[in-house]
Amino acid sequence: MLLFGEDATMPAPTIITAQQLARRIGLPDAPVLIDLRTPEDAAADPRFLPAAIRRSHQDVADWAAGFAGREVVVTCQKGLKLSQGAAESLEGGFEAWRDAGLSLVSPAQVPPRDAQGRTLWVTRARPKVDRIACPWLIRRFVDPAAVFLFVAPTEVAAVADRFGATPFDIEGVFWSHRGDLCTFDVMLDEFALHSAPLDRLAMIVRGADTARPDLAPEAAGLLAASLGLSRMYRDDLAQLDAGLALYDAFYRWARDATDETHNWPAARPA
């Protein structure tokens, strides 16, 4: 399991700092993040780094092969013996991340996982805006292995019951619109995932999903792209894959490129 950092400022080849890791989380090429904290440490503060997977340091040999060839970062409570004995590690561990004020996911509302450790979600077929934005948020910041089912609106409740899936973005369920907020907003609240880029993206999603394009200039463009994708794909899962790339781009813009403009032709001297 090899970790390649962004630059030469790493304190050691097998160490990544909290700020360097924060720049990677949420991106499609983010490393697998494995939380090796002891049960006692995790119970003291059950929050977890975005998209982290819980594993035990005591049976590394049993699970390590499943990540062969992938970029992996492991973290324990302080970034000392447990993580450094397993693989490349987060400098200062969970405590350094927490003390830096970086996002930690609240586990209170994370649905139960299946036998393979995945959360399972279900919503209406032919997804638009919220029903692509929410899977993007879950895959990038909560559960990278999450599974999504798209079914006829009348079948959502039955499928949820039959497969133990969590329904979202339909009326009358926990994960749905609340007042002026769309489901994406609700997930940011409940998972405690607020950050400047995600809040900026949420405003765009809300504007596109609730017919309020005045909320953000980009909302109309997101709606147009979402409707276009829905016409390009008959398979909802194929559309989801394409839509994830769309939200990756919007997130990267919201994080890094909001001040950049483009114009042509360039201004000429008088």
mmCIF file of N, CA, C and O in Angstrom, residues 62-120:
data_model
loop_
_atom_site.group_PDB
_atom_site.id
_atom_site.type_symbol
_atom_site.label_atom_id
_atom_site.label_comp_id
_atom_site.label_asym_id
_atom_site.label_seq_id
_atom_site.Cartn_x
_atom_site.Cartn_y
_atom_site.Cartn_z
ATOM 1 N N ASP A 62 -5.601 -9.930 7.505
ATOM 2 C CA ASP A 62 -6.864 -10.429 6.956
ATOM 3 C C ASP A 62 -7.504 -9.456 5.972
ATOM 4 O O ASP A 62 -8.187 -9.875 5.046
ATOM 5 N N TRP A 63 -7.298 -8.142 6.190
ATOM 6 C CA TRP A 63 -7.984 -7.180 5.325
ATOM 7 C C TRP A 63 -7.072 -6.413 4.378
ATOM 8 O O TRP A 63 -7.534 -5.812 3.410
ATOM 9 N N ALA A 64 -5.781 -6.422 4.611
ATOM 10 C CA ALA A 64 -4.877 -5.601 3.805
ATOM 11 C C ALA A 64 -4.897 -5.974 2.333
ATOM 12 O O ALA A 64 -4.814 -5.105 1.453
ATOM 13 N N ALA A 65 -5.029 -7.265 2.029
ATOM 14 C CA ALA A 65 -4.990 -7.697 0.627
ATOM 15 C C ALA A 65 -6.121 -7.080 -0.193
ATOM 16 O O ALA A 65 -5.983 -6.886 -1.404
ATOM 17 N N GLY A 66 -7.216 -6.732 0.467
ATOM 18 C CA GLY A 66 -8.341 -6.130 -0.249
ATOM 19 C C GLY A 66 -8.048 -4.752 -0.784
ATOM 20 O O GLY A 66 -8.802 -4.233 -1.624
ATOM 21 N N PHE A 67 -6.955 -4.132 -0.330
ATOM 22 C CA PHE A 67 -6.592 -2.792 -0.787
ATOM 23 C C PHE A 67 -5.306 -2.801 -1.600
ATOM 24 O O PHE A 67 -4.706 -1.749 -1.831
ATOM 25 N N ALA A 68 -4.878 -3.980 -2.014
ATOM 26 C CA ALA A 68 -3.643 -4.092 -2.793
ATOM 27 C C ALA A 68 -3.725 -3.239 -4.051
ATOM 28 O O ALA A 68 -4.743 -3.231 -4.757
ATOM 29 N N GLY A 69 -2.657 -2.499 -4.321
ATOM 30 C CA GLY A 69 -2.601 -1.663 -5.510
ATOM 31 C C GLY A 69 -3.327 -0.336 -5.375
ATOM 32 O O GLY A 69 -3.350 0.445 -6.330
ATOM 33 N N ARG A 70 -3.913 -0.056 -4.226
ATOM 34 C CA ARG A 70 -4.633 1.196 -4.021
ATOM 35 C C ARG A 70 -3.855 2.104 -3.082
ATOM 36 O O ARG A 70 -3.056 1.648 -2.262
ATOM 37 N N GLU A 71 -4.091 3.368 -3.203
ATOM 38 C CA GLU A 71 -3.445 4.359 -2.342
ATOM 39 C C GLU A 71 -4.184 4.387 -1.009
ATOM 40 O O GLU A 71 -5.402 4.550 -0.979
ATOM 41 N N VAL A 72 -3.467 4.202 0.080
ATOM 42 C CA VAL A 72 -4.102 4.043 1.387
ATOM 43 C C VAL A 72 -3.438 4.947 2.414
ATOM 44 O O VAL A 72 -2.220 5.078 2.455
ATOM 45 N N VAL A 73 -4.266 5.569 3.255
ATOM 46 C CA VAL A 73 -3.795 6.297 4.430
ATOM 47 C C VAL A 73 -4.495 5.693 5.638
ATOM 48 O O VAL A 73 -5.712 5.476 5.606
ATOM 49 N N VAL A 74 -3.742 5.418 6.684
ATOM 50 C CA VAL A 74 -4.349 4.908 7.908
ATOM 51 C C VAL A 74 -4.154 5.926 9.019
ATOM 52 O O VAL A 74 -3.210 6.715 9.015
ATOM 53 N N THR A 75 -5.098 5.913 9.956
ATOM 54 C CA THR A 75 -4.998 6.824 11.092
ATOM 55 C C THR A 75 -5.425 6.109 12.358
ATOM 56 O O THR A 75 -6.342 5.283 12.345
ATOM 57 N N CYS A 76 -4.732 6.407 13.454
ATOM 58 C CA CYS A 76 -5.145 5.935 14.769
ATOM 59 C C CYS A 76 -5.402 7.173 15.623
ATOM 60 O O CYS A 76 -5.627 8.262 15.091
ATOM 61 N N GLN A 77 -5.369 7.042 16.919
ATOM 62 C CA GLN A 77 -5.722 8.178 17.764
ATOM 63 C C GLN A 77 -4.703 9.311 17.677
ATOM 64 O O GLN A 77 -5.069 10.473 17.541
ATOM 65 N N LYS A 78 -3.402 8.966 17.723
ATOM 66 C CA LYS A 78 -2.368 9.996 17.739
ATOM 67 C C LYS A 78 -1.351 9.843 16.614
ATOM 68 O O LYS A 78 -0.359 10.575 16.585
ATOM 69 N N GLY A 79 -1.591 8.921 15.684
ATOM 70 C CA GLY A 79 -0.650 8.739 14.584
ATOM 71 C C GLY A 79 0.651 8.109 15.018
ATOM 72 O O GLY A 79 1.687 8.325 14.388
ATOM 73 N N LEU A 80 0.605 7.304 16.077
ATOM 74 C CA LEU A 80 1.838 6.700 16.588
ATOM 75 C C LEU A 80 1.873 5.212 16.288
ATOM 76 O O LEU A 80 1.875 4.809 15.142
ATOM 77 N N LYS A 81 1.845 4.376 17.303
ATOM 78 C CA LYS A 81 2.163 2.968 17.117
ATOM 79 C C LYS A 81 1.201 2.210 16.213
ATOM 80 O O LYS A 81 1.621 1.453 15.342
ATOM 81 N N LEU A 82 -0.107 2.405 16.359
ATOM 82 C CA LEU A 82 -1.041 1.579 15.608
ATOM 83 C C LEU A 82 -0.964 1.846 14.118
ATOM 84 O O LEU A 82 -0.820 0.935 13.313
ATOM 85 N N SER A 83 -1.071 3.114 13.721
ATOM 86 C CA SER A 83 -1.087 3.416 12.294
ATOM 87 C C SER A 83 0.273 3.215 11.666
ATOM 88 O O SER A 83 0.393 2.722 10.538
ATOM 89 N N GLN A 84 1.343 3.582 12.365
ATOM 90 C CA GLN A 84 2.657 3.451 11.764
ATOM 91 C C GLN A 84 3.095 2.000 11.665
ATOM 92 O O GLN A 84 3.979 1.658 10.907
ATOM 93 N N GLY A 85 2.436 1.121 12.412
ATOM 94 C CA GLY A 85 2.751 -0.281 12.285
ATOM 95 C C GLY A 85 1.974 -0.962 11.191
ATOM 96 O O GLY A 85 2.202 -2.136 10.905
ATOM 97 N N ALA A 86 1.037 -0.262 10.570
ATOM 98 C CA ALA A 86 0.185 -0.901 9.568
ATOM 99 C C ALA A 86 0.478 -0.432 8.155
ATOM 100 O O ALA A 86 0.567 -1.224 7.232
ATOM 101 N N ALA A 87 0.621 0.874 7.934
ATOM 102 C CA ALA A 87 0.821 1.391 6.580
ATOM 103 C C ALA A 87 1.184 2.865 6.692
ATOM 104 O O ALA A 87 1.529 3.345 7.755
ATOM 105 N N GLU A 88 1.107 3.627 5.574
ATOM 106 C CA GLU A 88 1.361 5.060 5.598
ATOM 107 C C GLU A 88 0.325 5.719 6.505
ATOM 108 O O GLU A 88 -0.829 5.298 6.563
ATOM 109 N N SER A 89 0.737 6.771 7.236
ATOM 110 C CA SER A 89 -0.125 7.246 8.305
ATOM 111 C C SER A 89 -0.334 8.745 8.287
ATOM 112 O O SER A 89 0.450 9.506 7.716
ATOM 113 N N LEU A 90 -1.418 9.157 8.947
ATOM 114 C CA LEU A 90 -1.755 10.562 9.120
ATOM 115 C C LEU A 90 -0.966 11.104 10.305
ATOM 116 O O LEU A 90 -1.075 10.600 11.430
ATOM 117 N N GLU A 91 -0.191 12.133 10.073
ATOM 118 C CA GLU A 91 0.619 12.737 11.129
ATOM 119 C C GLU A 91 -0.284 13.258 12.248
ATOM 120 O O GLU A 91 -1.192 14.049 12.015
ATOM 121 N N GLY A 92 -0.036 12.804 13.465
ATOM 122 C CA GLY A 92 -0.826 13.250 14.606
ATOM 123 C C GLY A 92 -2.150 12.537 14.752
ATOM 124 O O GLY A 92 -2.875 12.760 15.726
ATOM 125 N N GLY A 93 -2.513 11.701 13.767
ATOM 126 C CA GLY A 93 -3.717 10.892 13.851
ATOM 127 C C GLY A 93 -5.007 11.674 13.963
ATOM 128 O O GLY A 93 -5.120 12.839 13.571
ATOM 129 N N PHE A 94 -5.999 11.005 14.528
ATOM 130 C CA PHE A 94 -7.331 11.586 14.688
ATOM 131 C C PHE A 94 -7.281 12.881 15.479
ATOM 132 O O PHE A 94 -7.974 13.854 15.155
ATOM 133 N N GLU A 95 -6.447 12.914 16.501
ATOM 134 C CA GLU A 95 -6.399 14.113 17.346
ATOM 135 C C GLU A 95 -5.901 15.325 16.574
ATOM 136 O O GLU A 95 -6.412 16.436 16.756
ATOM 137 N N ALA A 96 -4.918 15.137 15.699
ATOM 138 C CA ALA A 96 -4.411 16.264 14.912
ATOM 139 C C ALA A 96 -5.479 16.771 13.950
ATOM 140 O O ALA A 96 -5.646 17.987 13.764
ATOM 141 N N TRP A 97 -6.213 15.850 13.342
ATOM 142 C CA TRP A 97 -7.295 16.234 12.429
ATOM 143 C C TRP A 97 -8.375 17.009 13.179
ATOM 144 O O TRP A 97 -8.815 18.072 12.743
ATOM 145 N N ARG A 98 -8.782 16.471 14.322
ATOM 146 C CA ARG A 98 -9.819 17.123 15.130
ATOM 147 C C ARG A 98 -9.366 18.494 15.604
ATOM 148 O O ARG A 98 -10.115 19.481 15.507
ATOM 149 N N ASP A 99 -8.148 18.581 16.101
ATOM 150 C CA ASP A 99 -7.656 19.845 16.650
ATOM 151 C C ASP A 99 -7.454 20.903 15.576
ATOM 152 O O ASP A 99 -7.448 22.104 15.876
ATOM 153 N N ALA A 100 -7.306 20.476 14.315
ATOM 154 C CA ALA A 100 -7.186 21.423 13.220
ATOM 155 C C ALA A 100 -8.544 21.960 12.781
ATOM 156 O O ALA A 100 -8.628 22.827 11.902
ATOM 157 N N GLY A 101 -9.614 21.459 13.392
ATOM 158 C CA GLY A 101 -10.955 21.929 13.059
ATOM 159 C C GLY A 101 -11.466 21.431 11.728
ATOM 160 O O GLY A 101 -12.384 22.030 11.137
ATOM 161 N N LEU A 102 -10.923 20.321 11.235
ATOM 162 C CA LEU A 102 -11.344 19.766 9.958
ATOM 163 C C LEU A 102 -12.613 18.925 10.128
ATOM 164 O O LEU A 102 -12.950 18.500 11.239
ATOM 165 N N SER A 103 -13.307 18.682 9.034
ATOM 166 C CA SER A 103 -14.611 18.015 9.094
ATOM 167 C C SER A 103 -14.514 16.616 9.684
ATOM 168 O O SER A 103 -13.620 15.841 9.337
ATOM 169 N N LEU A 104 -15.443 16.306 10.571
ATOM 170 C CA LEU A 104 -15.613 14.961 11.109
ATOM 171 C C LEU A 104 -17.065 14.563 10.933
ATOM 172 O O LEU A 104 -17.975 15.338 11.255
ATOM 173 N N VAL A 105 -17.294 13.378 10.413
ATOM 174 C CA VAL A 105 -18.654 12.929 10.125
ATOM 175 C C VAL A 105 -19.317 12.433 11.407
ATOM 176 O O VAL A 105 -18.743 11.622 12.144
ATOM 177 N N SER A 106 -20.516 12.909 11.655
ATOM 178 C CA SER A 106 -21.295 12.397 12.776
ATOM 179 C C SER A 106 -21.898 11.048 12.391
ATOM 180 O O SER A 106 -22.600 10.944 11.385
ATOM 181 N N PRO A 107 -21.636 10.001 13.179
ATOM 182 C CA PRO A 107 -22.135 8.674 12.809
ATOM 183 C C PRO A 107 -23.577 8.427 13.221
ATOM 184 O O PRO A 107 -24.142 7.377 12.887
ATOM 185 N N ALA A 108 -24.195 9.359 13.934
ATOM 186 C CA ALA A 108 -25.513 9.109 14.519
ATOM 187 C C ALA A 108 -26.538 8.696 13.469
ATOM 188 O O ALA A 108 -27.410 7.865 13.742
ATOM 189 N N GLN A 109 -26.449 9.279 12.276
ATOM 190 C CA GLN A 109 -27.451 8.999 11.254
ATOM 191 C C GLN A 109 -26.925 8.128 10.106
ATOM 192 O O GLN A 109 -27.625 7.950 9.114
ATOM 193 N N VAL A 110 -25.711 7.615 10.231
ATOM 194 C CA VAL A 110 -25.206 6.726 9.186
ATOM 195 C C VAL A 110 -25.979 5.414 9.263
ATOM 196 O O VAL A 110 -26.029 4.788 10.328
ATOM 197 N N PRO A 111 -26.613 4.977 8.186
ATOM 198 C CA PRO A 111 -27.429 3.760 8.237
ATOM 199 C C PRO A 111 -26.595 2.522 8.564
ATOM 200 O O PRO A 111 -25.376 2.512 8.373
ATOM 201 N N PRO A 112 -27.258 1.474 9.052
ATOM 202 C CA PRO A 112 -26.553 0.209 9.285
ATOM 203 C C PRO A 112 -25.921 -0.297 7.990
ATOM 204 O O PRO A 112 -26.437 -0.053 6.894
ATOM 205 N N ARG A 113 -24.830 -1.008 8.119
ATOM 206 C CA ARG A 113 -24.115 -1.530 6.952
ATOM 207 C C ARG A 113 -24.471 -2.995 6.733
ATOM 208 O O ARG A 113 -24.813 -3.713 7.675
ATOM 209 N N ASP A 114 -24.352 -3.435 5.483
ATOM 210 C CA ASP A 114 -24.646 -4.827 5.173
ATOM 211 C C ASP A 114 -23.453 -5.711 5.525
ATOM 212 O O ASP A 114 -22.463 -5.249 6.101
ATOM 213 N N ALA A 115 -23.537 -6.987 5.168
ATOM 214 C CA ALA A 115 -22.485 -7.939 5.526
ATOM 215 C C ALA A 115 -21.142 -7.574 4.907
ATOM 216 O O ALA A 115 -20.096 -7.996 5.394
ATOM 217 N N GLN A 116 -21.166 -6.801 3.834
ATOM 218 C CA GLN A 116 -19.935 -6.373 3.172
ATOM 219 C C GLN A 116 -19.475 -4.997 3.634
ATOM 220 O O GLN A 116 -18.554 -4.421 3.058
ATOM 221 N N GLY A 117 -20.128 -4.461 4.644
ATOM 222 C CA GLY A 117 -19.719 -3.180 5.203
ATOM 223 C C GLY A 117 -20.219 -1.968 4.446
ATOM 224 O O GLY A 117 -19.728 -0.856 4.662
ATOM 225 N N ARG A 118 -21.220 -2.143 3.578
ATOM 226 C CA ARG A 118 -21.710 -1.038 2.750
ATOM 227 C C ARG A 118 -23.043 -0.520 3.276
ATOM 228 O O ARG A 118 -23.856 -1.276 3.792
ATOM 229 N N THR A 119 -23.289 0.774 3.119
ATOM 230 C CA THR A 119 -24.630 1.302 3.330
ATOM 231 C C THR A 119 -25.414 1.120 2.032
ATOM 232 O O THR A 119 -24.854 1.156 0.929
ATOM 233 N N LEU A 120 -26.719 0.925 2.173
ATOM 234 C CA LEU A 120 -27.588 0.666 1.025
ATOM 235 C C LEU A 120 -28.710 1.699 1.026
ATOM 236 O O LEU A 120 -29.383 1.891 2.036
#
